[in-house]
Amino acid sequence: VARRGILDVPNVRGRESSPMVQVEFHRFPCEDPESKAPPIFLLRGGPGFEGLRRDITRKRFYEDNVQRHTRIAALVVVGQRGIGSSTPNTACGGFEREALHERVTFEETVEPIAAACKECRERWEAEGYDLSGFNVIEAAADVIDVADALGYDRITLLGTSFGSHWGMTIMRFHKERVARAVLSGLEGPNHTYDMPSYVLAALERSAAAAEASDTLAEHVPVDGLVESFRQMSAALDEEPEVVALGTFEVLVDGRRLRAAALGTSGRTSSRRATRMRREWQWPDWSEALCGQAPS
C-alpha cells in the first residue's frame, strides 16, 4: 500500500517571503516489521520525472519495481520540484514543431525556442516565482525535508543518471543524513553538459566495437563507420535527401543527421524505440542496499 504526500517547501530557502512550491512523494512501507534498515529514497533520473500517478496503476508495478526494496526497508519516491505532479509544473508551451519536409537552418530552429522560453520565464516570474530556485541543491534539500516530515534521521539513496547527480548533491550538502548510497549511470556534479568531443569519443568507441564484431563486420562500410558518417553528413549538407515514411516525407540534411546522432548518444528518451522492453523497470540493487558498510 502506498501513501502519497505533498510537502510545501520554499521556492528559495533562506530568502524572506519566498513563495512555496509543492513536492510530491510516495511512501511504500517495509514488509518486514523487524527491519532496522534505513528507508530507501529512490531518486529518479531526467530531470523530467512526472511522478508515480501513472506508474502506480500499472499491472504488477508493485511486484516488479517496489517489492524487491520493501522486503528490506521502506521505500520513498520523491518528486522533482517544478516538474509533473510536483507543483507548480513549470513546463513551457508555445514551441512550434519543425517542418520535417522543409530544410530549416539552425537559426530558424533556435530563434522560436528562445522566444518561447523568454515568454515562459516572464510568465512564471510574474506569478512571483524565482526560477533560479529550481536547481539540484534545492531539490537535495527537498529530499531532506521529506525525510524530516516522515521522521527519518538517516536514509539510503538509490539513484541513476540525474538521480545519481541528485544523490551526490545530497551527500555533498547533507552527508550526515546519508547512511548508504547506491548510484549508477553516474552524472557528477561538474558533468551535466557533455562536451562535443566526449560525444564523438563515445561514438568512436561504439564504432570500433561494431567493427571488431564478427556478427556486424559484413555490414561495416569500407571506410569505417565514423568516416562514413562524416562523408554522409557532408554529402547531405550539399544535397539533402527526401525520405518517405509512410504518408510523410522527411527532408534529411547534414544538420538533422548530426542531431540524430547526438540525440541517440546523449538522451535516453531518444532511444525508447530501440528498447527490447518499453516499460522502464527499476534496477535490482538488493544486495548493495542491504550491506552494512557505507559506500
Coordinates of C-alpha atoms in Angstrom, one line a residue:
V1 CA 0.0 0.0 0.0
A2 CA 1.4 3.4 -1.0
R3 CA 0.9 6.6 0.9
R4 CA 1.0 9.8 -1.2
G5 CA 2.0 13.1 0.3
I6 CA 2.5 16.7 -0.7
L7 CA 5.1 18.8 1.1
D8 CA 5.2 22.6 0.9
V9 CA 8.8 23.8 0.6
P10 CA 10.3 27.2 -0.1
N11 CA 11.0 28.2 -3.7
V12 CA 14.4 29.5 -2.5
R13 CA 15.5 28.6 1.0
G14 CA 17.0 31.3 3.2
R15 CA 15.1 34.1 1.3
E16 CA 12.5 36.1 3.1
S17 CA 8.9 35.9 1.8
S18 CA 9.9 33.2 -0.7
P19 CA 6.8 31.6 -2.3
M20 CA 6.2 27.9 -1.5
V21 CA 6.3 25.1 -4.0
Q22 CA 4.9 21.6 -3.6
V23 CA 6.9 18.4 -3.8
E24 CA 5.0 15.1 -4.2
F25 CA 6.3 11.9 -2.6
H26 CA 5.1 8.3 -2.2
R27 CA 6.0 6.0 0.7
F28 CA 5.8 2.2 0.5
P29 CA 6.1 0.6 3.9
C30 CA 8.6 -2.1 4.7
E31 CA 7.1 -5.6 4.6
D32 CA 9.4 -6.8 7.5
P33 CA 8.2 -5.3 10.8
E34 CA 11.5 -6.2 12.4
S35 CA 13.7 -4.4 9.8
K36 CA 16.1 -1.8 11.2
A37 CA 17.3 -0.7 7.7
P38 CA 17.2 3.0 6.9
P39 CA 14.5 3.8 4.4
I40 CA 15.5 3.8 0.7
F41 CA 14.9 7.1 -1.1
L42 CA 14.6 6.5 -4.8
L43 CA 15.9 9.4 -6.9
R44 CA 14.6 9.2 -10.5
G45 CA 16.6 10.4 -13.5
G46 CA 15.9 13.1 -16.0
P47 CA 15.3 15.6 -14.7
G48 CA 11.7 15.2 -16.0
F49 CA 10.2 12.7 -13.7
E50 CA 6.4 13.3 -13.9
G51 CA 5.6 11.4 -10.7
L52 CA 4.1 8.0 -10.0
R53 CA 0.5 8.7 -10.7
R54 CA 0.5 6.6 -13.9
D55 CA 3.1 4.0 -13.0
I56 CA 1.3 3.1 -9.8
T57 CA -1.8 2.0 -11.6
R58 CA 0.1 -0.3 -14.0
K59 CA -0.4 -4.0 -13.6
R60 CA 2.3 -5.7 -11.5
F61 CA 4.0 -2.4 -10.8
Y62 CA 4.5 -3.1 -7.1
E63 CA 5.7 -6.7 -7.7
D64 CA 8.1 -5.8 -10.5
N65 CA 9.5 -2.5 -9.1
V66 CA 8.8 -1.9 -5.5
Q67 CA 8.7 -5.2 -3.6
R68 CA 12.4 -6.0 -4.0
H69 CA 13.1 -2.9 -2.0
T70 CA 10.3 -3.1 0.6
R71 CA 11.5 -6.5 1.6
I72 CA 14.5 -4.7 3.0
A73 CA 13.2 -1.3 4.1
A74 CA 10.6 1.3 3.5
L75 CA 10.8 2.9 0.0
V76 CA 10.2 6.6 -0.6
V77 CA 10.0 8.1 -4.1
V78 CA 10.4 11.9 -4.1
G79 CA 9.2 14.1 -7.0
Q80 CA 11.3 16.7 -8.7
R81 CA 10.4 20.3 -7.9
G82 CA 8.7 22.2 -10.7
I83 CA 8.0 19.0 -12.8
G84 CA 5.0 16.9 -13.3
S85 CA 2.8 16.3 -10.2
S86 CA 5.1 18.4 -8.0
T87 CA 3.6 21.9 -8.5
P88 CA 3.9 24.4 -9.9
N89 CA 4.6 22.4 -13.1
T90 CA 6.8 24.9 -14.8
A91 CA 6.7 23.2 -18.2
C92 CA 6.7 25.7 -21.1
G93 CA 4.3 25.8 -24.0
G94 CA 4.4 27.8 -27.3
F95 CA 7.0 25.7 -29.0
E96 CA 6.5 25.1 -32.8
R97 CA 7.3 21.8 -34.4
E98 CA 9.9 21.9 -37.1
A99 CA 8.5 21.3 -40.6
L100 CA 10.1 17.9 -41.4
H101 CA 9.6 18.2 -45.2
E102 CA 11.5 21.6 -45.3
R103 CA 15.1 22.5 -44.9
V104 CA 15.4 24.6 -41.7
T105 CA 18.6 26.4 -40.6
F106 CA 20.0 26.3 -37.1
E107 CA 19.0 29.9 -36.5
E108 CA 15.4 29.2 -37.7
T109 CA 15.2 26.4 -35.2
V110 CA 16.8 28.3 -32.2
E111 CA 15.0 31.7 -32.5
P112 CA 11.4 30.5 -31.8
I113 CA 12.7 28.3 -29.0
A114 CA 14.4 31.2 -27.4
A115 CA 11.3 33.4 -27.8
A116 CA 9.0 30.7 -26.2
C117 CA 11.4 30.3 -23.3
K118 CA 11.6 34.0 -22.7
E119 CA 7.8 34.2 -22.7
C120 CA 7.5 31.3 -20.3
R121 CA 10.1 32.7 -17.9
E122 CA 8.3 36.1 -17.8
R123 CA 5.0 34.4 -17.0
W124 CA 6.4 32.4 -14.1
E125 CA 8.3 35.4 -12.7
A126 CA 5.1 37.5 -12.9
E127 CA 3.5 34.9 -10.6
G128 CA 6.2 35.5 -8.1
Y129 CA 8.5 32.5 -8.6
D130 CA 12.3 32.7 -8.8
L131 CA 13.3 30.2 -11.4
S132 CA 16.8 30.1 -10.1
G133 CA 15.4 28.1 -7.2
F134 CA 14.6 25.2 -9.5
N135 CA 18.0 23.6 -9.1
V136 CA 19.5 20.4 -7.8
I137 CA 20.8 22.0 -4.5
E138 CA 17.2 23.0 -3.6
A139 CA 16.0 19.6 -4.8
A140 CA 18.5 17.9 -2.4
A141 CA 17.1 19.9 0.4
D142 CA 13.6 18.8 -0.6
V143 CA 14.6 15.2 0.0
I144 CA 15.9 16.1 3.5
D145 CA 12.6 17.9 4.2
V146 CA 10.6 14.9 3.2
A147 CA 12.8 12.7 5.4
D148 CA 12.2 15.1 8.3
A149 CA 8.5 15.1 7.7
L150 CA 8.5 11.3 7.8
G151 CA 10.7 11.2 10.9
Y152 CA 13.8 9.6 9.3
D153 CA 17.2 10.6 10.7
R154 CA 19.2 8.5 8.3
I155 CA 18.3 7.5 4.8
T156 CA 19.7 5.3 2.0
L157 CA 19.9 6.8 -1.5
L158 CA 19.2 4.9 -4.7
G159 CA 19.7 6.8 -8.0
T160 CA 20.5 6.5 -11.6
S161 CA 21.7 9.1 -14.2
F162 CA 20.4 12.5 -13.0
G163 CA 19.3 10.6 -9.9
S164 CA 23.0 10.0 -9.2
H165 CA 23.7 13.7 -9.7
W166 CA 20.9 14.4 -7.2
G167 CA 22.2 11.9 -4.8
M168 CA 25.8 13.2 -4.9
T169 CA 24.4 16.7 -4.2
I170 CA 22.6 15.3 -1.1
M171 CA 25.8 13.7 0.1
R172 CA 27.7 16.9 -0.5
F173 CA 25.3 19.2 1.4
H174 CA 23.7 16.7 3.9
K175 CA 26.2 13.9 4.3
E176 CA 25.4 13.4 7.9
R177 CA 21.9 12.2 6.9
V178 CA 23.1 9.5 4.4
A179 CA 23.7 6.0 5.7
R180 CA 24.4 4.5 2.3
A181 CA 24.2 5.4 -1.3
V182 CA 23.9 3.1 -4.4
L183 CA 24.3 5.1 -7.6
S184 CA 24.7 4.1 -11.2
G185 CA 25.0 5.8 -14.6
L186 CA 26.9 8.5 -12.7
E187 CA 26.5 12.1 -13.6
G188 CA 29.0 14.0 -11.5
P189 CA 28.3 17.5 -10.0
N190 CA 30.5 19.1 -12.7
H191 CA 29.5 16.9 -15.6
T192 CA 26.0 17.9 -16.5
Y193 CA 26.9 19.1 -20.0
D194 CA 28.6 16.7 -22.5
M195 CA 31.5 18.2 -24.5
P196 CA 31.1 17.5 -28.2
S197 CA 34.5 15.8 -28.2
Y198 CA 33.2 13.4 -25.5
V199 CA 30.2 12.5 -27.6
L200 CA 32.4 11.9 -30.6
A201 CA 34.7 9.7 -28.5
A202 CA 31.7 7.7 -27.3
L203 CA 30.6 7.2 -30.9
E204 CA 34.2 6.2 -31.9
R205 CA 34.3 3.6 -29.2
S206 CA 30.9 2.2 -30.3
A207 CA 32.1 2.1 -33.9
A208 CA 35.3 0.3 -33.0
A209 CA 33.4 -2.3 -31.1
A210 CA 31.0 -2.8 -34.0
E211 CA 33.8 -3.0 -36.5
A212 CA 35.5 -5.7 -34.3
S213 CA 32.4 -7.8 -34.1
D214 CA 32.2 -10.9 -36.3
T215 CA 28.4 -10.5 -36.4
L216 CA 28.5 -6.9 -37.7
A217 CA 31.7 -6.9 -39.8
E218 CA 29.9 -7.6 -43.1
H219 CA 27.7 -4.6 -42.6
V220 CA 30.5 -2.1 -41.9
P221 CA 31.4 0.3 -44.8
V222 CA 34.9 0.1 -46.3
D223 CA 35.9 3.4 -44.8
G224 CA 34.6 2.5 -41.3
L225 CA 31.5 3.8 -39.5
V226 CA 32.8 7.1 -38.3
E227 CA 34.4 8.2 -41.6
S228 CA 31.3 7.0 -43.5
F229 CA 29.2 9.1 -41.1
R230 CA 31.4 12.2 -41.8
Q231 CA 31.1 11.6 -45.6
M232 CA 27.3 11.2 -45.4
S233 CA 27.0 14.3 -43.3
A234 CA 29.0 16.4 -45.7
A235 CA 27.1 15.0 -48.7
L236 CA 23.7 15.8 -47.1
D237 CA 24.9 19.3 -46.3
E238 CA 25.4 19.8 -50.0
E239 CA 22.4 17.9 -51.3
P240 CA 19.6 16.9 -48.8
E241 CA 17.6 13.7 -49.4
V242 CA 13.8 13.3 -49.1
V243 CA 12.8 10.1 -47.3
A244 CA 9.3 8.7 -47.4
L245 CA 8.0 7.4 -44.1
G246 CA 4.6 6.1 -44.8
T247 CA 2.4 9.0 -45.8
F248 CA 5.0 11.5 -44.6
E249 CA 8.0 12.9 -46.4
V250 CA 11.1 13.9 -44.3
L251 CA 13.9 16.0 -45.7
V252 CA 17.2 14.8 -44.2
D253 CA 20.2 17.2 -44.3
G254 CA 23.5 17.1 -42.5
R255 CA 22.2 19.1 -39.5
R256 CA 19.4 16.6 -38.9
L257 CA 21.7 13.6 -39.3
R258 CA 24.1 15.1 -36.8
A259 CA 21.2 15.9 -34.4
A260 CA 20.0 12.3 -34.7
A261 CA 23.5 11.0 -33.7
L262 CA 23.7 13.5 -30.8
G263 CA 20.3 12.5 -29.6
T264 CA 20.9 8.8 -29.7
S265 CA 24.1 9.2 -27.7
G266 CA 23.0 11.9 -25.4
R267 CA 19.4 11.4 -24.3
T268 CA 17.8 8.1 -23.2
S269 CA 14.4 9.4 -24.4
S270 CA 15.6 9.2 -28.0
R271 CA 16.4 5.5 -27.6
R272 CA 13.0 4.4 -26.5
A273 CA 12.1 2.9 -29.8
T274 CA 15.2 0.6 -29.7
R275 CA 14.5 -0.9 -26.4
M276 CA 13.6 -4.6 -26.0
R277 CA 11.1 -3.6 -23.3
R278 CA 9.2 -0.4 -23.5
E279 CA 8.3 -0.2 -19.8
W280 CA 11.2 1.1 -17.6
Q281 CA 12.0 -1.1 -14.6
W282 CA 13.8 -0.1 -11.5
P283 CA 17.2 -2.0 -11.2
D284 CA 17.5 -4.7 -8.5
W285 CA 20.2 -3.5 -6.2
S286 CA 19.1 -5.5 -3.2
E287 CA 22.5 -6.9 -2.3
A288 CA 24.1 -3.5 -2.3
L289 CA 21.3 -1.9 -0.4
C290 CA 21.2 -4.4 2.5
G291 CA 25.0 -4.3 3.0
Q292 CA 26.3 -2.9 6.3
A293 CA 29.3 -0.8 5.3
P294 CA 28.7 2.7 3.9
S295 CA 29.7 3.2 0.2

